[in-house]
Amino acid sequence: MADRRIAFFILALLWASPAFAQTTTEPIPDPSAEAPIRFGPLSLKSTIALSNIGIDTNVFNAASNDNPQSDFTMTFTPVTDMWLHMGRTWISGRIDVDWVYYETFASERSANADYLIGAARTFNRLALKGSARYLSTRERPGFEIDARSDRTETEWDGSIELRALPQTYFGARAWRRRVLFDRDEVFRGANLAEELNRTIDAQAFTVRHVVTSLTAVSLQVGREEERFTLSSLRDADSSRVAGTVTFQPRALISGNATVGYRQFTPRSADVPSYRGATSAVHLSYTRRGITRFGIDASRDVQP
C-alpha cells in the first residue's frame, strides 16, 4: 500500500496542472548546468571512475592466524546522469554500475548496478519531489557478514517543502526501502533471505536553510519502522534527529555531511537497544574538472 501511495505521488508531480505552475516565483535551479551533452530539453553527463585499485591483503576478511589471502583488485565505474526539462518540472535519471575486478579470485568479481529516476516541480511557495531507485549488488551487506551476497534493494521517496521565509523551507518526507536477498545465499549456516529480508518505512519533518547558492544546512526529525519478512525477532522502531550540511556539485567540495542521534528500540526484549550518535559523510573534491577525491564514512546501527 505504501508503494502505491508514493508511486501516485510521483505521477502527480508529472501531471500537475500547468496553470498552477504559472504562479511560481522561484524555479528549480538548473541541475544540468554542467552537462556537456544537450539535445533540446534533454541533457546528459557521463563520467568514468577507477577506484579501489591496488592489493587487497585480506580478500575474505579472514583472521590473522587463518592465513589471509591477497589479490590485485580494482573497481571500474561508468556513470551517466540525465535531465529532462519540461517547464517547471525536472525529470532526472542516473545509471551507476560498479565493475569489481579481482585478478585471481574470480568468485569475488561482480557488477553492481544502481538505477535512479526522480521528478521535481515547484509551485508558488511549494516544491514537490519524488524518486524511485533500484539496486542489484553483490557487495558485502555489512561489517558482520563477510560473504559477497546477491541482493536487490528498491526504494521509493517522496517529499513536500514549503518556502516560509526567503531562504528557509519547512517540509515533510516519507520513504520506503525493501531489501531482498537471493534465496540461495547462506553465511555461516544461516539463510540470509530468511534472516535479513526486510522493509523499512520512515517519515520525517525537515527544516532547510539556504546559506549560499552552493551551501545549505538542514535539520530532520523522524521515525523509522523496520520489519523483517521471516525473522520478526529483529523488528525494531527508531527515532532520529539529524543535522546535515549540503554542498552543491558546483562547489569546491561537494556532497553532504550528517551528524545525528538515534534511539533504536527493538520490539523484542531479547535484542539490545541503542541510543547514541550517528554520522554519515559523503564528500568529494574535484581538481581541474577531471580528477575527483572522495571520502565516505558512516556510523549507525545495522541489522
Coordinates of N, CA, C and O in Angstrom, one line a residue, residues 99-171:
W99 N 31.9 -2.1 -11.7 CA 32.5 -3.4 -12.1 C 33.7 -3.7 -11.2 O 34.7 -3.1 -11.3
V100 N 33.6 -4.7 -10.3 CA 34.6 -5.0 -9.4 C 35.4 -6.2 -9.9 O 34.9 -7.3 -10.2
Y101 N 36.7 -6.0 -10.0 CA 37.6 -7.0 -10.6 C 38.6 -7.5 -9.6 O 39.2 -6.7 -8.9
Y102 N 38.8 -8.8 -9.6 CA 39.8 -9.5 -8.8 C 40.6 -10.4 -9.8 O 40.0 -11.1 -10.6
E103 N 41.9 -10.3 -9.8 CA 42.7 -11.0 -10.7 C 42.7 -12.5 -10.6 O 42.5 -13.2 -11.6
T104 N 42.8 -13.0 -9.3 CA 42.9 -14.4 -9.1 C 41.6 -15.0 -8.7 O 41.1 -16.0 -9.2
F105 N 40.9 -14.4 -7.7 CA 39.7 -14.9 -7.2 C 38.5 -14.4 -8.0 O 37.8 -13.4 -7.6
A106 N 38.1 -15.2 -9.0 CA 37.0 -14.8 -9.9 C 35.7 -14.8 -9.1 O 34.8 -14.0 -9.5
S107 N 35.6 -15.5 -8.1 CA 34.3 -15.6 -7.3 C 34.0 -14.2 -6.7 O 32.8 -14.0 -6.3
E108 N 35.0 -13.4 -6.5 CA 34.8 -12.1 -5.9 C 34.5 -11.0 -6.9 O 34.2 -9.8 -6.5
R109 N 34.5 -11.3 -8.2 CA 34.2 -10.3 -9.2 C 32.7 -10.1 -9.2 O 31.9 -11.0 -8.9
S110 N 32.3 -8.8 -9.5 CA 30.8 -8.6 -9.5 C 30.5 -7.3 -10.3 O 31.4 -6.5 -10.6
A111 N 29.3 -7.2 -10.7 CA 28.8 -6.0 -11.4 C 27.6 -5.5 -10.5 O 26.6 -6.2 -10.4
N112 N 27.7 -4.3 -9.9 CA 26.7 -3.8 -9.0 C 26.0 -2.6 -9.7 O 26.6 -1.5 -9.9
A113 N 24.8 -2.8 -10.1 CA 24.0 -1.8 -10.9 C 23.1 -1.0 -10.0 O 22.4 -1.6 -9.2
D114 N 23.1 0.3 -10.1 CA 22.3 1.2 -9.3 C 21.5 2.2 -10.3 O 22.2 2.9 -11.0
Y115 N 20.2 2.1 -10.3 CA 19.4 2.9 -11.2 C 18.5 3.9 -10.4 O 17.9 3.4 -9.4
L116 N 18.4 5.1 -10.8 CA 17.6 6.1 -10.1 C 16.8 7.0 -11.1 O 17.4 7.4 -12.1
I117 N 15.5 7.2 -10.8 CA 14.7 8.2 -11.6 C 14.0 9.0 -10.6 O 13.5 8.6 -9.6
G118 N 13.9 10.3 -10.9 CA 13.3 11.3 -10.0 C 12.5 12.4 -10.7 O 12.8 12.6 -11.9
A119 N 11.7 13.1 -10.1 CA 10.9 14.2 -10.6 C 10.8 15.3 -9.6 O 10.7 15.0 -8.4
A120 N 10.9 16.5 -10.0 CA 10.8 17.7 -9.1 C 10.0 18.8 -9.8 O 10.2 19.0 -11.0
R121 N 9.1 19.5 -9.0 CA 8.3 20.5 -9.5 C 8.1 21.6 -8.5 O 7.8 21.2 -7.3
T122 N 8.1 22.9 -8.8 CA 7.8 23.9 -7.9 C 6.5 24.6 -8.3 O 6.1 24.7 -9.5
F123 N 5.8 25.1 -7.3 CA 4.6 26.0 -7.5 C 5.0 27.3 -6.8 O 6.1 27.8 -6.8
N124 N 4.0 28.0 -6.3 CA 4.2 29.4 -5.8 C 5.2 29.4 -4.7 O 6.3 29.9 -4.8
R125 N 5.0 28.7 -3.6 CA 5.9 28.5 -2.5 C 6.2 27.1 -2.2 O 6.8 26.8 -1.1
L126 N 5.7 26.2 -3.0 CA 5.7 24.8 -2.7 C 6.6 24.1 -3.7 O 6.6 24.4 -4.9
A127 N 7.3 23.1 -3.2 CA 8.2 22.2 -4.1 C 7.8 20.8 -3.8 O 7.7 20.3 -2.6
L128 N 7.6 20.0 -4.8 CA 7.3 18.5 -4.7 C 8.4 17.7 -5.4 O 8.9 18.1 -6.4
K129 N 8.8 16.7 -4.7 CA 9.9 15.8 -5.3 C 9.5 14.3 -5.0 O 8.9 14.0 -4.0
G130 N 9.9 13.5 -5.9 CA 9.7 12.1 -5.8 C 10.8 11.3 -6.5 O 11.3 11.8 -7.5
S131 N 11.1 10.1 -6.1 CA 12.1 9.3 -6.8 C 11.9 7.9 -6.5 O 11.2 7.5 -5.6
A132 N 12.5 7.1 -7.4 CA 12.5 5.6 -7.3 C 13.9 5.1 -7.6 O 14.5 5.6 -8.5
R133 N 14.3 4.1 -6.9 CA 15.7 3.6 -7.0 C 15.7 2.1 -7.0 O 14.9 1.5 -6.2
Y134 N 16.5 1.5 -7.8 CA 16.7 0.0 -7.8 C 18.2 -0.3 -7.8 O 19.0 0.2 -8.6
L135 N 18.6 -1.2 -6.9 CA 20.0 -1.6 -6.7 C 20.1 -3.1 -6.8 O 19.3 -3.8 -6.1
S136 N 21.0 -3.6 -7.6 CA 21.3 -5.0 -7.7 C 22.8 -5.1 -7.4 O 23.6 -4.6 -8.2
T137 N 23.2 -5.9 -6.4 CA 24.5 -5.9 -5.9 C 25.0 -7.2 -5.3 O 24.1 -8.0 -4.9
R138 N 26.3 -7.4 -5.3 CA 26.9 -8.5 -4.6 C 27.9 -8.0 -3.5 O 28.7 -8.7 -3.0
E139 N 27.8 -6.7 -3.2 CA 28.7 -6.2 -2.2 C 28.3 -6.8 -0.8 O 27.2 -7.2 -0.5
R140 N 29.3 -6.8 0.1 CA 29.0 -7.3 1.5 C 27.9 -6.4 2.1 O 28.0 -5.2 2.1
P141 N 26.9 -7.0 2.7 CA 25.8 -6.2 3.3 C 26.1 -5.5 4.6 O 25.4 -4.7 5.0
G142 N 27.2 -5.8 5.2 CA 27.6 -5.1 6.5 C 28.9 -5.6 7.0 O 29.6 -6.5 6.4
F143 N 29.3 -5.1 8.1 CA 30.6 -5.4 8.7 C 30.7 -6.8 9.2 O 31.7 -7.4 9.3
E144 N 29.5 -7.4 9.6 CA 29.5 -8.7 10.3 C 29.3 -9.8 9.3 O 29.5 -11.0 9.6
I145 N 29.0 -9.5 8.0 CA 28.8 -10.6 7.0 C 29.9 -10.4 5.9 O 29.8 -9.4 5.2
D146 N 30.8 -11.3 5.9 CA 31.9 -11.2 5.0 C 31.6 -11.7 3.6 O 32.3 -11.3 2.7
A147 N 30.6 -12.5 3.4 CA 30.3 -13.1 2.1 C 29.7 -12.0 1.2 O 28.9 -11.2 1.6
R148 N 30.2 -12.0 -0.1 CA 29.6 -11.2 -1.1 C 28.2 -11.8 -1.5 O 28.3 -12.9 -2.1
S149 N 27.1 -11.2 -1.2 CA 25.8 -11.9 -1.3 C 24.9 -11.1 -2.3 O 24.8 -9.9 -2.2
D150 N 24.3 -11.9 -3.2 CA 23.4 -11.3 -4.1 C 22.1 -10.8 -3.4 O 21.5 -11.5 -2.7
R151 N 21.8 -9.5 -3.7 CA 20.6 -9.0 -3.2 C 20.1 -7.8 -4.0 O 20.9 -7.2 -4.8
T152 N 18.8 -7.5 -3.9 CA 18.3 -6.3 -4.6 C 17.7 -5.4 -3.5 O 17.2 -5.8 -2.5
E153 N 17.7 -4.1 -3.8 CA 17.0 -3.1 -3.0 C 16.2 -2.2 -3.8 O 16.7 -1.7 -4.9
T154 N 15.0 -1.9 -3.4 CA 14.1 -1.0 -4.1 C 13.7 0.1 -3.1 O 13.5 -0.2 -1.9
E155 N 13.7 1.3 -3.6 CA 13.4 2.5 -2.7 C 12.5 3.5 -3.4 O 12.7 3.8 -4.5
W156 N 11.5 3.9 -2.6 CA 10.6 5.0 -3.1 C 10.7 6.2 -2.1 O 10.8 5.9 -0.9
D157 N 10.7 7.4 -2.6 CA 10.9 8.5 -1.7 C 10.1 9.7 -2.3 O 10.1 10.0 -3.5
G158 N 9.4 10.3 -1.4 CA 8.6 11.5 -1.8 C 8.7 12.6 -0.7 O 8.8 12.3 0.5
S159 N 8.7 13.8 -1.1 CA 8.8 14.9 -0.2 C 8.0 16.2 -0.7 O 7.8 16.3 -1.9
I160 N 7.6 17.0 0.3 CA 7.0 18.2 0.0 C 7.6 19.3 0.9 O 8.0 19.1 2.0
E161 N 7.8 20.5 0.3 CA 8.6 21.5 1.0 C 7.9 22.9 0.8 O 7.6 23.2 -0.4
L162 N 7.8 23.7 1.8 CA 7.1 25.0 1.7 C 8.2 26.1 2.1 O 8.8 26.0 3.1
R163 N 8.3 27.1 1.2 CA 9.2 28.2 1.5 C 8.5 29.2 2.4 O 7.6 30.0 1.9
A164 N 8.9 29.2 3.7 CA 8.2 30.0 4.7 C 8.9 31.4 4.7 O 8.2 32.4 5.0
L165 N 10.2 31.4 4.5 CA 11.0 32.7 4.5 C 11.8 32.7 3.2 O 11.9 31.6 2.6
P166 N 12.4 33.8 2.9 CA 13.2 33.8 1.6 C 14.2 32.7 1.4 O 14.4 32.3 0.3
Q167 N 14.8 32.3 2.5 CA 15.8 31.2 2.3 C 15.6 30.0 3.3 O 16.5 29.2 3.5
T168 N 14.4 30.0 3.9 CA 14.1 28.9 4.8 C 12.9 28.1 4.4 O 11.9 28.7 4.0
Y169 N 13.0 26.8 4.5 CA 12.0 25.9 3.9 C 11.6 24.9 5.0 O 12.4 24.3 5.7
F170 N 10.3 24.6 5.1 CA 9.8 23.6 6.0 C 9.1 22.5 5.2 O 8.5 22.8 4.2
G171 N 9.4 21.2 5.6 CA 8.9 20.2 4.7 C 8.6 18.9 5.5 O 8.8 18.7 6.7

